[in-house]
């Protein structure tokens, strides 16, 4: 695939404000004359959104970590097929609220499935495609979970322990530090306007 658009991903733990800032980034890119598709994971296409409903649902029998991982990657494959790859090929920028780094952080590290497992599924699902830029909204899990609860749309993950969220955060930061050219870490505990200004600065400097 000759990729012409850019894939820009927002990542972070619960309550980091990704959705709000995704809208701001889209508006900024449009001001630069770009055509932009804003989307999210798990989900982003009709089939992938249906899988999202399954994976975030509360099942009496529970969902084991492997089922969760495979559902998330099934949703990702559908999303890439239906939305992300076509948009990039048409030269559009794609702004995605979470992507494969979330699988490294949540399933690989916090659920303990390991990064080799995620890397294998990443190769299968993404091929050579990688985000052009990952904006990591970093926040202390305690503060993040408080914000997520205030927002009032708790899902299965937001009910997880602080220890779980600590592992998510540590893995995000580890991946960002390992590849600083492709990742920007932004302190998301500060007021929204300051976070938005930092994001804009990163976009101006890196894209
Ligand atoms: P959201 O809170 O950003 O809407 O995402 C829903 C949940 O899905 C979030 O709590 C984290 C989880 N998730 C994973 O565990 N692995 C993934 O690869 C993705 C994309 C999301």
mmCIF file of C-alpha atoms and ligand atoms in Angstrom:
data_model
loop_
_atom_site.group_PDB
_atom_site.id
_atom_site.type_symbol
_atom_site.label_atom_id
_atom_site.label_comp_id
_atom_site.label_asym_id
_atom_site.label_seq_id
_atom_site.Cartn_x
_atom_site.Cartn_y
_atom_site.Cartn_z
ATOM 1 C CA UNK A 1 0.000 0.000 0.000
ATOM 2 C CA UNK A 2 1.285 3.472 -0.839
ATOM 3 C CA UNK A 3 0.210 5.386 2.238
ATOM 4 C CA UNK A 4 -0.527 9.019 1.632
ATOM 5 C CA UNK A 5 -2.639 10.156 4.573
ATOM 6 C CA UNK A 6 -1.247 10.152 8.095
ATOM 7 C CA UNK A 7 -2.374 7.999 10.977
ATOM 8 C CA UNK A 8 -2.432 9.983 14.211
ATOM 9 C CA UNK A 9 -3.337 8.116 17.386
ATOM 10 C CA UNK A 10 -4.377 9.335 20.818
ATOM 11 C CA UNK A 11 -3.589 7.011 23.689
ATOM 12 C CA UNK A 12 -3.807 7.091 27.464
ATOM 13 C CA UNK A 13 -5.414 5.497 30.474
ATOM 14 C CA UNK A 14 -9.005 6.015 31.557
ATOM 15 C CA UNK A 15 -10.131 9.623 32.036
ATOM 16 C CA UNK A 16 -7.181 11.180 30.185
ATOM 17 C CA UNK A 17 -9.496 13.226 27.924
ATOM 18 C CA UNK A 18 -8.696 11.517 24.616
ATOM 19 C CA UNK A 19 -12.113 11.973 23.023
ATOM 20 C CA UNK A 20 -12.239 15.713 23.719
ATOM 21 C CA UNK A 21 -8.741 16.244 22.372
ATOM 22 C CA UNK A 22 -9.373 14.057 19.301
ATOM 23 C CA UNK A 23 -12.012 16.588 18.262
ATOM 24 C CA UNK A 24 -9.532 19.454 18.753
ATOM 25 C CA UNK A 25 -6.868 17.697 16.677
ATOM 26 C CA UNK A 26 -9.328 17.045 13.894
ATOM 27 C CA UNK A 27 -10.295 20.739 13.833
ATOM 28 C CA UNK A 28 -6.636 21.789 13.760
ATOM 29 C CA UNK A 29 -5.819 19.446 10.862
ATOM 30 C CA UNK A 30 -8.863 20.676 8.926
ATOM 31 C CA UNK A 31 -7.642 24.247 9.409
ATOM 32 C CA UNK A 32 -4.413 23.114 7.726
ATOM 33 C CA UNK A 33 -6.506 22.091 4.718
ATOM 34 C CA UNK A 34 -6.401 18.354 5.429
ATOM 35 C CA UNK A 35 -9.315 15.983 4.944
ATOM 36 C CA UNK A 36 -9.727 14.152 8.243
ATOM 37 C CA UNK A 37 -11.470 11.007 9.408
ATOM 38 C CA UNK A 38 -11.960 10.835 13.183
ATOM 39 C CA UNK A 39 -12.490 7.382 14.622
ATOM 40 C CA UNK A 40 -11.922 5.164 17.672
ATOM 41 C CA UNK A 41 -11.031 1.673 18.839
ATOM 42 C CA UNK A 42 -12.345 -0.780 19.612
ATOM 43 C CA UNK A 43 -14.901 0.194 16.960
ATOM 44 C CA UNK A 44 -14.901 2.707 14.141
ATOM 45 C CA UNK A 45 -16.858 0.714 11.530
ATOM 46 C CA UNK A 46 -20.271 -0.966 11.860
ATOM 47 C CA UNK A 47 -18.798 -4.452 12.305
ATOM 48 C CA UNK A 48 -16.054 -3.233 14.629
ATOM 49 C CA UNK A 49 -18.596 -1.271 16.722
ATOM 50 C CA UNK A 50 -20.662 -4.461 17.065
ATOM 51 C CA UNK A 51 -17.554 -6.258 18.368
ATOM 52 C CA UNK A 52 -16.935 -3.313 20.740
ATOM 53 C CA UNK A 53 -20.363 -3.948 22.256
ATOM 54 C CA UNK A 54 -19.372 -7.563 22.860
ATOM 55 C CA UNK A 55 -15.926 -6.877 24.264
ATOM 56 C CA UNK A 56 -17.015 -4.083 26.628
ATOM 57 C CA UNK A 57 -20.139 -5.979 27.697
ATOM 58 C CA UNK A 58 -20.578 -7.597 31.073
ATOM 59 C CA UNK A 59 -20.975 -11.342 30.554
ATOM 60 C CA UNK A 60 -22.123 -13.645 33.335
ATOM 61 C CA UNK A 61 -19.509 -16.198 32.280
ATOM 62 C CA UNK A 62 -16.810 -13.494 32.215
ATOM 63 C CA UNK A 63 -14.379 -12.854 29.348
ATOM 64 C CA UNK A 64 -10.962 -14.453 29.600
ATOM 65 C CA UNK A 65 -7.940 -12.433 28.494
ATOM 66 C CA UNK A 66 -7.416 -14.389 25.248
ATOM 67 C CA UNK A 67 -11.021 -13.917 24.114
ATOM 68 C CA UNK A 68 -10.755 -10.220 24.916
ATOM 69 C CA UNK A 69 -7.523 -9.897 22.939
ATOM 70 C CA UNK A 70 -8.824 -11.746 19.876
ATOM 71 C CA UNK A 71 -12.075 -9.762 19.831
ATOM 72 C CA UNK A 72 -10.134 -6.495 19.988
ATOM 73 C CA UNK A 73 -7.895 -7.555 17.103
ATOM 74 C CA UNK A 74 -10.905 -8.802 15.113
ATOM 75 C CA UNK A 75 -12.445 -5.347 15.568
ATOM 76 C CA UNK A 76 -9.121 -3.768 14.528
ATOM 77 C CA UNK A 77 -8.900 -5.887 11.348
ATOM 78 C CA UNK A 78 -12.466 -4.918 10.396
ATOM 79 C CA UNK A 79 -11.762 -1.249 11.140
ATOM 80 C CA UNK A 80 -8.570 -1.257 9.048
ATOM 81 C CA UNK A 81 -10.387 -2.921 6.157
ATOM 82 C CA UNK A 82 -13.505 -0.758 6.178
ATOM 83 C CA UNK A 83 -12.192 2.638 7.219
ATOM 84 C CA UNK A 84 -8.523 3.234 8.028
ATOM 85 C CA UNK A 85 -6.748 1.814 4.970
ATOM 86 C CA UNK A 86 -9.209 3.270 2.433
ATOM 87 C CA UNK A 87 -8.989 6.704 4.078
ATOM 88 C CA UNK A 88 -5.167 6.705 4.134
ATOM 89 C CA UNK A 89 -5.072 5.552 0.509
ATOM 90 C CA UNK A 90 -7.342 8.449 -0.421
ATOM 91 C CA UNK A 91 -4.853 10.826 1.211
ATOM 92 C CA UNK A 92 -6.997 11.554 4.257
ATOM 93 C CA UNK A 93 -5.538 11.914 7.729
ATOM 94 C CA UNK A 94 -6.980 9.493 10.259
ATOM 95 C CA UNK A 95 -7.266 10.572 13.910
ATOM 96 C CA UNK A 96 -7.878 7.478 15.993
ATOM 97 C CA UNK A 97 -8.830 7.391 19.681
ATOM 98 C CA UNK A 98 -6.729 4.363 20.768
ATOM 99 C CA UNK A 99 -5.015 1.832 18.528
ATOM 100 C CA UNK A 100 -2.508 -0.993 18.830
ATOM 101 C CA UNK A 101 -0.531 0.551 21.729
ATOM 102 C CA UNK A 102 -3.654 0.055 23.851
ATOM 103 C CA UNK A 103 -3.385 -3.682 23.207
ATOM 104 C CA UNK A 104 0.261 -3.677 24.346
ATOM 105 C CA UNK A 105 -0.708 -1.736 27.476
ATOM 106 C CA UNK A 106 -4.009 -3.404 28.462
ATOM 107 C CA UNK A 107 -3.776 -6.964 27.116
ATOM 108 C CA UNK A 108 0.004 -7.395 26.825
ATOM 109 C CA UNK A 109 1.102 -5.766 30.092
ATOM 110 C CA UNK A 110 -1.899 -5.393 32.427
ATOM 111 C CA UNK A 111 -3.603 -8.693 31.515
ATOM 112 C CA UNK A 112 -0.182 -10.325 31.297
ATOM 113 C CA UNK A 113 -0.414 -11.857 27.802
ATOM 114 C CA UNK A 114 3.017 -10.458 26.924
ATOM 115 C CA UNK A 115 4.275 -8.241 24.143
ATOM 116 C CA UNK A 116 5.328 -11.119 21.825
ATOM 117 C CA UNK A 117 1.693 -12.208 21.527
ATOM 118 C CA UNK A 118 0.602 -8.664 20.692
ATOM 119 C CA UNK A 119 3.471 -8.251 18.217
ATOM 120 C CA UNK A 120 2.393 -11.429 16.379
ATOM 121 C CA UNK A 121 -1.199 -10.201 16.034
ATOM 122 C CA UNK A 122 0.066 -6.746 15.101
ATOM 123 C CA UNK A 123 2.066 -8.236 12.191
ATOM 124 C CA UNK A 124 -0.934 -10.278 11.064
ATOM 125 C CA UNK A 125 -3.413 -7.399 11.259
ATOM 126 C CA UNK A 126 -1.388 -4.309 10.374
ATOM 127 C CA UNK A 127 1.353 -5.650 8.111
ATOM 128 C CA UNK A 128 3.794 -2.759 7.707
ATOM 129 C CA UNK A 129 1.355 -0.060 8.790
ATOM 130 C CA UNK A 130 2.255 1.874 11.961
ATOM 131 C CA UNK A 131 0.890 5.133 13.337
ATOM 132 C CA UNK A 132 2.812 8.177 12.091
ATOM 133 C CA UNK A 133 2.391 9.835 15.470
ATOM 134 C CA UNK A 134 1.136 8.594 18.843
ATOM 135 C CA UNK A 135 0.075 11.284 21.303
ATOM 136 C CA UNK A 136 0.127 9.776 24.783
ATOM 137 C CA UNK A 137 -2.065 11.630 27.277
ATOM 138 C CA UNK A 138 -0.387 10.609 30.488
ATOM 139 C CA UNK A 139 -2.274 10.818 33.775
ATOM 140 C CA UNK A 140 -1.962 9.285 37.230
ATOM 141 C CA UNK A 141 -4.448 6.368 37.306
ATOM 142 C CA UNK A 142 -6.100 7.575 40.516
ATOM 143 C CA UNK A 143 -6.890 10.964 38.991
ATOM 144 C CA UNK A 144 -7.863 9.375 35.649
ATOM 145 C CA UNK A 145 -10.306 6.917 37.189
ATOM 146 C CA UNK A 146 -11.836 9.744 39.243
ATOM 147 C CA UNK A 147 -12.416 11.729 36.053
ATOM 148 C CA UNK A 148 -13.797 8.688 34.195
ATOM 149 C CA UNK A 149 -16.267 8.035 37.043
ATOM 150 C CA UNK A 150 -17.356 11.681 37.011
ATOM 151 C CA UNK A 151 -18.060 11.297 33.282
ATOM 152 C CA UNK A 152 -20.383 8.467 34.254
ATOM 153 C CA UNK A 153 -19.941 5.989 31.385
ATOM 154 C CA UNK A 154 -18.027 3.326 33.228
ATOM 155 C CA UNK A 155 -17.100 0.187 31.299
ATOM 156 C CA UNK A 156 -15.512 -3.120 32.312
ATOM 157 C CA UNK A 157 -12.021 -1.608 32.167
ATOM 158 C CA UNK A 158 -12.825 1.446 34.265
ATOM 159 C CA UNK A 159 -13.860 -0.933 37.053
ATOM 160 C CA UNK A 160 -10.306 -2.376 37.090
ATOM 161 C CA UNK A 161 -7.921 -1.831 40.004
ATOM 162 C CA UNK A 162 -5.345 0.927 40.380
ATOM 163 C CA UNK A 163 -2.671 -1.759 40.089
ATOM 164 C CA UNK A 164 -4.031 -2.731 36.656
ATOM 165 C CA UNK A 165 -4.084 0.909 35.544
ATOM 166 C CA UNK A 166 -0.560 1.392 36.874
ATOM 167 C CA UNK A 167 0.623 -1.403 34.566
ATOM 168 C CA UNK A 168 -1.240 0.169 31.638
ATOM 169 C CA UNK A 169 0.434 3.507 32.297
ATOM 170 C CA UNK A 170 3.911 2.028 32.734
ATOM 171 C CA UNK A 171 3.704 0.104 29.455
ATOM 172 C CA UNK A 172 2.492 3.175 27.522
ATOM 173 C CA UNK A 173 5.406 5.195 28.934
ATOM 174 C CA UNK A 174 7.911 2.421 28.237
ATOM 175 C CA UNK A 175 6.832 2.230 24.587
ATOM 176 C CA UNK A 176 6.893 6.024 24.205
ATOM 177 C CA UNK A 177 10.422 6.267 25.639
ATOM 178 C CA UNK A 178 11.659 3.472 23.377
ATOM 179 C CA UNK A 179 10.618 5.350 20.224
ATOM 180 C CA UNK A 180 10.589 9.108 20.924
ATOM 181 C CA UNK A 181 10.435 10.037 17.221
ATOM 182 C CA UNK A 182 6.967 8.509 16.888
ATOM 183 C CA UNK A 183 5.560 9.246 20.359
ATOM 184 C CA UNK A 184 4.851 12.446 22.259
ATOM 185 C CA UNK A 185 4.037 12.252 25.979
ATOM 186 C CA UNK A 186 1.725 14.975 27.257
ATOM 187 C CA UNK A 187 0.913 15.595 30.914
ATOM 188 C CA UNK A 188 -2.887 15.274 30.871
ATOM 189 C CA UNK A 189 -3.415 16.168 34.533
ATOM 190 C CA UNK A 190 -3.264 19.891 33.702
ATOM 191 C CA UNK A 191 -6.210 22.074 32.594
ATOM 192 C CA UNK A 192 -7.702 21.124 29.236
ATOM 193 C CA UNK A 193 -6.572 24.318 27.470
ATOM 194 C CA UNK A 194 -2.928 23.683 28.406
ATOM 195 C CA UNK A 195 -3.118 20.085 27.193
ATOM 196 C CA UNK A 196 -4.701 21.261 23.924
ATOM 197 C CA UNK A 197 -1.926 23.848 23.444
ATOM 198 C CA UNK A 198 0.748 21.183 23.970
ATOM 199 C CA UNK A 199 -0.950 18.868 21.502
ATOM 200 C CA UNK A 200 -1.031 21.629 18.894
ATOM 201 C CA UNK A 201 2.654 22.340 19.457
ATOM 202 C CA UNK A 202 3.521 18.665 18.977
ATOM 203 C CA UNK A 203 1.469 18.476 15.789
ATOM 204 C CA UNK A 204 3.094 21.620 14.384
ATOM 205 C CA UNK A 205 6.567 20.345 15.200
ATOM 206 C CA UNK A 206 6.151 16.769 14.031
ATOM 207 C CA UNK A 207 3.749 16.640 11.092
HETATM 208 P P1 LIG B 1 -12.377 3.853 25.521
HETATM 209 O O1 LIG B 1 -12.460 3.993 27.013
HETATM 210 O O2 LIG B 1 -11.254 4.606 24.932
HETATM 211 O O3 LIG B 1 -13.668 4.058 24.826
HETATM 212 O O4 LIG B 1 -11.962 2.312 25.234
HETATM 213 C C1 LIG B 1 -12.697 1.266 25.733
HETATM 214 C C2 LIG B 1 -11.840 0.307 26.505
HETATM 215 O O5 LIG B 1 -11.185 -0.616 25.643
HETATM 216 C C3 LIG B 1 -10.755 0.979 27.313
HETATM 217 O O6 LIG B 1 -11.109 0.840 28.654
HETATM 218 C C4 LIG B 1 -9.502 0.217 27.006
HETATM 219 C C5 LIG B 1 -9.945 -0.966 26.199
HETATM 220 N N1 LIG B 1 -9.022 -1.351 25.109
HETATM 221 C C6 LIG B 1 -8.164 -2.408 25.312
HETATM 222 O O7 LIG B 1 -8.165 -3.017 26.373
HETATM 223 N N2 LIG B 1 -7.325 -2.778 24.301
HETATM 224 C C7 LIG B 1 -7.305 -2.141 23.089
HETATM 225 O O8 LIG B 1 -6.522 -2.510 22.194
HETATM 226 C C8 LIG B 1 -8.207 -1.030 22.898
HETATM 227 C C9 LIG B 1 -8.208 -0.304 21.596
HETATM 228 C C10 LIG B 1 -9.036 -0.666 23.936
#
